[in-house]
Short mmCIF file of C-alpha atoms and ligand atoms in Angstrom, two decimals:
data_model
loop_
_atom_site.label_atom_id
_atom_site.label_comp_id
_atom_site.label_asym_id
_atom_site.label_seq_id
_atom_site.Cartn_x
_atom_site.Cartn_y
_atom_site.Cartn_z
CA MET A 534 -9.48 10.29 -6.21
CA SER A 535 -8.42 12.92 -3.65
CA SER A 536 -6.70 16.07 -4.84
CA LYS A 537 -3.08 16.67 -3.84
CA PRO A 538 -2.89 18.29 -0.37
CA GLY A 539 -0.90 21.50 0.24
CA PHE A 540 1.71 20.73 2.89
CA ASP A 541 3.79 23.84 2.00
CA ARG A 542 1.80 25.90 4.48
CA ILE A 543 2.62 23.63 7.40
CA ALA A 544 6.13 22.48 6.40
CA LYS A 545 8.27 24.89 8.44
CA ARG A 546 6.24 24.36 11.60
CA TYR A 547 5.68 20.63 11.04
CA ARG A 548 8.33 19.45 13.51
CA LEU A 549 7.21 21.86 16.24
CA LEU A 550 3.55 20.93 15.77
CA GLU A 551 4.45 17.26 15.87
CA TYR A 552 6.38 17.61 19.14
CA LEU A 553 3.62 19.75 20.70
CA THR A 554 0.88 17.24 19.85
CA MET A 555 2.62 13.84 19.96
CA GLY A 556 5.92 14.48 21.76
CA ARG A 557 8.60 12.06 20.59
CA MET A 558 6.16 9.22 19.88
CA LEU A 559 6.16 9.56 16.07
CA GLU A 560 9.95 9.83 16.03
CA GLN A 561 10.27 6.68 18.12
CA THR A 562 7.83 4.91 15.77
CA ARG A 563 9.68 5.97 12.60
CA LEU A 564 13.09 4.96 13.93
CA HIS A 565 12.17 1.59 15.45
CA PHE A 566 13.14 -0.53 12.42
CA LEU A 567 16.02 1.67 11.21
CA PRO A 568 18.66 -0.90 12.28
CA ARG A 569 16.99 -3.37 9.86
CA LEU A 570 17.57 -1.06 6.88
CA LEU A 571 21.34 -0.96 6.94
CA THR A 572 21.92 -3.38 4.06
CA ALA A 573 19.59 -1.57 1.64
CA ARG A 574 21.29 0.02 -1.38
CA ASN A 575 18.61 1.75 -3.40
CA ALA A 576 15.60 3.24 -1.62
CA LEU A 577 12.46 5.12 -2.53
CA ILE A 578 11.00 7.32 0.20
CA LEU A 579 7.55 8.76 -0.32
CA GLY A 580 6.42 11.87 1.60
CA ASP A 581 9.20 11.97 4.18
CA GLY A 582 8.21 15.53 5.05
CA ASP A 583 11.07 17.59 6.46
CA GLY A 584 13.58 14.75 6.10
CA ARG A 585 14.35 13.95 9.73
CA PHE A 586 14.03 10.21 9.18
CA LEU A 587 15.89 10.26 5.88
CA ALA A 588 18.87 12.21 7.28
CA GLN A 589 19.28 9.61 10.00
CA LEU A 590 18.91 6.72 7.55
CA LEU A 591 21.54 8.19 5.18
CA ALA A 592 23.89 8.84 8.11
CA GLU A 593 23.64 5.26 9.34
CA ASN A 594 23.69 3.53 5.93
CA SER A 595 26.59 5.04 4.00
CA ASN A 596 26.00 2.81 0.94
CA LEU A 597 22.41 3.86 0.43
CA HIS A 598 21.17 5.90 -2.54
CA VAL A 599 17.71 7.41 -2.17
CA THR A 600 15.00 8.89 -4.34
CA ALA A 601 12.71 11.09 -2.23
CA VAL A 602 9.30 12.01 -3.68
CA ASP A 603 7.06 14.70 -2.24
CA CYS A 604 4.43 17.06 -3.63
CA SER A 605 5.45 19.88 -1.27
CA ALA A 606 8.35 22.04 -2.50
CA THR A 607 8.91 23.44 1.01
CA MET A 608 9.04 19.98 2.56
CA LEU A 609 11.53 18.86 -0.11
CA ASN A 610 13.70 21.96 0.50
CA LEU A 611 13.81 21.20 4.22
CA LEU A 612 14.63 17.56 3.44
CA ARG A 613 17.49 18.56 1.11
CA GLN A 614 18.89 20.98 3.72
CA ARG A 615 18.79 18.32 6.39
CA CYS A 616 20.42 15.77 4.09
CA THR A 617 23.12 18.16 2.75
CA PRO A 618 26.03 15.98 3.98
CA TYR A 619 24.66 13.10 1.90
CA GLY A 620 23.54 15.13 -1.14
CA ASP A 621 25.56 13.01 -3.57
CA ARG A 622 23.40 10.00 -2.62
CA LEU A 623 20.06 11.81 -2.77
CA HIS A 624 17.75 12.48 -5.69
CA THR A 625 14.56 14.46 -5.03
CA VAL A 626 11.42 14.52 -7.16
CA LEU A 627 8.75 17.18 -6.68
CA THR A 628 5.54 15.52 -7.83
CA ASP A 629 2.30 13.92 -6.77
CA ALA A 630 3.24 10.36 -5.79
CA LEU A 631 0.17 9.16 -7.70
CA SER A 632 1.76 10.29 -10.95
CA PHE A 633 5.31 9.14 -10.13
CA THR A 634 6.54 6.22 -12.22
CA PRO A 635 10.10 5.11 -11.45
CA PRO A 636 12.40 4.83 -14.46
CA ALA A 637 12.51 1.29 -15.86
CA GLY A 638 15.27 -0.85 -14.34
CA THR A 639 15.48 1.14 -11.09
CA GLY A 640 15.39 -1.89 -8.79
CA TYR A 641 14.54 -0.40 -5.40
CA ASP A 642 15.29 -2.73 -2.50
CA LEU A 643 13.56 -0.51 0.07
CA VAL A 644 10.47 1.72 0.15
CA VAL A 645 9.64 3.92 3.16
CA THR A 646 6.24 5.46 3.83
CA HIS A 647 5.99 6.98 7.31
CA PHE A 648 2.61 8.59 8.06
CA PHE A 649 2.03 8.85 4.33
CA PHE A 650 -0.61 6.23 3.48
CA ASP A 651 -3.01 8.16 5.73
CA CYS A 652 -3.12 10.83 2.98
CA PHE A 653 -4.69 8.33 0.54
CA THR A 654 -7.69 6.12 -0.05
CA GLU A 655 -7.26 2.36 -0.53
CA PRO A 656 -7.71 2.55 -4.34
CA GLU A 657 -4.99 5.22 -4.37
CA ILE A 658 -2.63 3.00 -2.37
CA ASP A 659 -3.35 0.21 -4.89
CA GLU A 660 -2.45 2.66 -7.65
CA LEU A 661 0.84 3.55 -5.89
CA LEU A 662 1.67 -0.15 -5.62
CA ARG A 663 0.79 -0.67 -9.28
CA ARG A 664 3.19 2.10 -10.35
CA ILE A 665 6.08 1.22 -8.04
CA GLY A 666 5.68 -2.57 -7.94
CA PRO A 667 7.39 -3.33 -11.26
CA GLU A 668 10.53 -1.47 -10.14
CA LEU A 669 10.98 -3.31 -6.85
CA GLU A 670 13.49 -6.07 -6.25
CA PRO A 671 11.61 -9.36 -5.53
CA SER A 672 12.58 -9.29 -1.85
CA ALA A 673 12.36 -5.52 -1.38
CA LEU A 674 11.50 -4.24 2.10
CA TRP A 675 8.67 -1.79 2.66
CA LEU A 676 8.68 0.14 5.95
CA VAL A 677 5.36 1.72 6.83
CA SER A 678 4.29 3.64 9.91
CA ASP A 679 0.85 5.01 10.61
CA PHE A 680 -1.92 5.72 13.05
CA ARG A 681 -4.38 2.93 13.80
CA ILE A 682 -7.57 2.41 15.78
CA PRO A 683 -6.94 -0.32 18.36
CA ALA A 684 -9.59 -2.49 19.97
CA GLY A 685 -10.45 -2.06 23.65
CA LEU A 686 -10.10 0.91 25.95
CA MET A 687 -8.02 3.00 23.57
CA ARG A 688 -10.51 2.69 20.71
CA LEU A 689 -12.53 5.82 21.48
CA PRO A 690 -9.55 8.07 22.36
CA ALA A 691 -7.81 6.89 19.16
CA LYS A 692 -10.89 7.67 17.07
CA ILE A 693 -11.11 11.14 18.60
CA LEU A 694 -7.39 11.79 18.04
CA VAL A 695 -7.46 10.61 14.42
CA ARG A 696 -10.61 12.58 13.67
CA ALA A 697 -9.07 15.72 15.21
CA LEU A 698 -5.87 15.26 13.19
CA TYR A 699 -7.80 14.79 9.94
CA LEU A 700 -9.83 17.92 10.71
CA ALA A 701 -6.67 19.94 11.39
CA PHE A 702 -5.00 18.66 8.18
CA ARG A 703 -8.16 19.41 6.18
CA VAL A 704 -8.15 23.03 7.42
CA ILE A 705 -4.40 23.56 7.01
CA THR A 706 -3.55 21.50 3.91
CA GLY A 707 -6.91 20.83 2.22
CA LEU A 708 -6.46 17.06 2.67
CA CYS A 709 -9.73 15.41 1.61
CA ILE A 710 -9.23 12.04 3.33
CA THR A 711 -11.38 11.50 6.43
CA ARG A 712 -10.57 7.97 7.56
CA LEU A 713 -7.50 5.79 7.86
CA PRO A 714 -7.10 3.45 4.88
CA ASP A 715 -6.56 -0.25 5.48
CA HIS A 716 -3.02 -0.32 4.11
CA THR A 717 -2.59 -3.91 5.37
CA SER A 718 -5.08 -5.31 2.86
CA CYS A 719 -3.41 -3.31 0.05
CA LEU A 720 0.14 -4.44 0.91
CA SER A 721 -0.88 -8.06 1.58
CA THR A 722 -1.48 -8.66 -2.12
CA ARG A 723 2.28 -8.56 -2.83
CA PHE A 724 4.06 -8.35 0.51
CA ARG A 725 4.07 -10.22 3.79
CA CYS A 726 4.47 -8.49 7.13
CA LEU A 727 7.76 -9.56 8.75
CA GLU A 728 7.29 -7.65 11.97
CA ARG A 729 5.05 -5.06 13.54
CA LYS A 730 5.63 -2.88 16.59
CA LEU A 731 2.87 -0.89 18.25
CA PHE A 732 3.33 2.30 20.24
CA LEU A 733 1.04 4.48 22.35
CA SER A 734 -1.19 1.57 23.41
CA GLY A 735 -1.66 0.51 19.80
CA VAL A 736 -2.53 3.91 18.34
CA LEU A 737 0.72 3.96 16.33
CA THR A 738 2.12 1.12 14.27
CA THR A 739 5.35 0.59 12.42
CA GLU A 740 5.61 -2.42 10.15
CA LEU A 741 8.33 -4.04 8.11
CA TRP A 742 6.99 -5.79 5.00
CA GLN A 743 8.86 -7.79 2.42
CA GLY A 744 8.14 -8.64 -1.21
CA ALA A 745 6.23 -11.90 -1.21
CA ASP A 746 6.71 -12.98 -4.83
CA LEU A 747 9.41 -15.48 -3.94
CA PHE A 748 7.54 -16.58 -0.83
CA LEU A 749 4.29 -17.12 -2.76
CA GLU A 750 6.15 -19.00 -5.52
CA ALA A 751 7.74 -21.31 -2.92
CA GLN A 752 4.33 -21.88 -1.29
CA ALA A 753 2.76 -22.68 -4.69
CA GLN A 754 5.53 -25.18 -5.48
CA LYS A 755 4.97 -26.96 -2.14
CA GLU A 756 1.23 -27.39 -2.88
C1 SAM B 1398 1.60 13.69 7.10
S1 SAM B 1398 3.08 14.15 6.30
C2 SAM B 1398 4.20 12.90 6.87
C3 SAM B 1398 5.62 13.36 6.86
C4 SAM B 1398 6.64 12.36 7.40
N1 SAM B 1398 6.72 11.18 6.57
C5 SAM B 1398 6.35 11.95 8.82
O1 SAM B 1398 6.64 10.79 9.16
O2 SAM B 1398 5.92 12.78 9.62
C6 SAM B 1398 2.77 13.65 4.65
C7 SAM B 1398 3.89 13.98 3.68
O3 SAM B 1398 3.54 13.41 2.42
C8 SAM B 1398 3.50 14.42 1.43
N2 SAM B 1398 2.38 14.09 0.54
C9 SAM B 1398 1.06 14.02 0.84
N3 SAM B 1398 0.34 13.67 -0.23
C10 SAM B 1398 1.22 13.50 -1.24
C11 SAM B 1398 1.10 13.12 -2.60
N4 SAM B 1398 -0.10 12.88 -3.15
N5 SAM B 1398 2.23 13.03 -3.34
C12 SAM B 1398 3.45 13.28 -2.80
N6 SAM B 1398 3.62 13.65 -1.52
C13 SAM B 1398 2.53 13.75 -0.75
C14 SAM B 1398 3.31 15.73 2.16
O4 SAM B 1398 3.78 16.84 1.41
C15 SAM B 1398 4.11 15.47 3.42
O5 SAM B 1398 5.46 15.74 3.24
#
């Protein structure tokens, strides 16, 4: 298992560094499916960083209550500041996501992980799913965005970019992960992908998944 990375050191400059390296591409990726999240009522957001996505989600969905989990106190402070107008609908938890177990009966109907799975190995993502799974509504949505290595001409540039980013995060935060996990195979065990949108010639992906329990039950009954 990887040890918890230290994002405190980078938190205040995170937005600037993001814009300098990737421009508005990550922002565009994160926000693509936001209009599909407007009926959610009870969300869990893991590692939202400085809270730019969450502030926009809370502004656009005025019925949404959110639990935001992050292991960086500075990131969570920035997130709370940014979400001040919606503070009565926000609960923050400072902890390693791998030791976070939602209280029984929580019933999340939405989970958001933007550029978060890339901080974990596949067994760790399985562990996250094992902890959170029991507290999800059967048809809960899971929004995930991440880097990916596309086939074709962009394969080599994407590999170089991802390797450079991992190296930078290792130096700055101590992140031990060195390759992108295959989050698709982890999520596929309980969710089905409703829609996927690629950006930057396939180097960035944002995906909307939905709990597949009901879907799998219906399939089993048909057979
Ligand atoms: C790469 S940043 C992504 C931030 C934001 N979601 C985005 O879209 O840019 C990863 C975030 O996850 C948090 N994080 C990383 N590992 C974590 C862990 N094991 N438990 C909780 N939070 C973690 C970091 O503190 C940081 O806020």
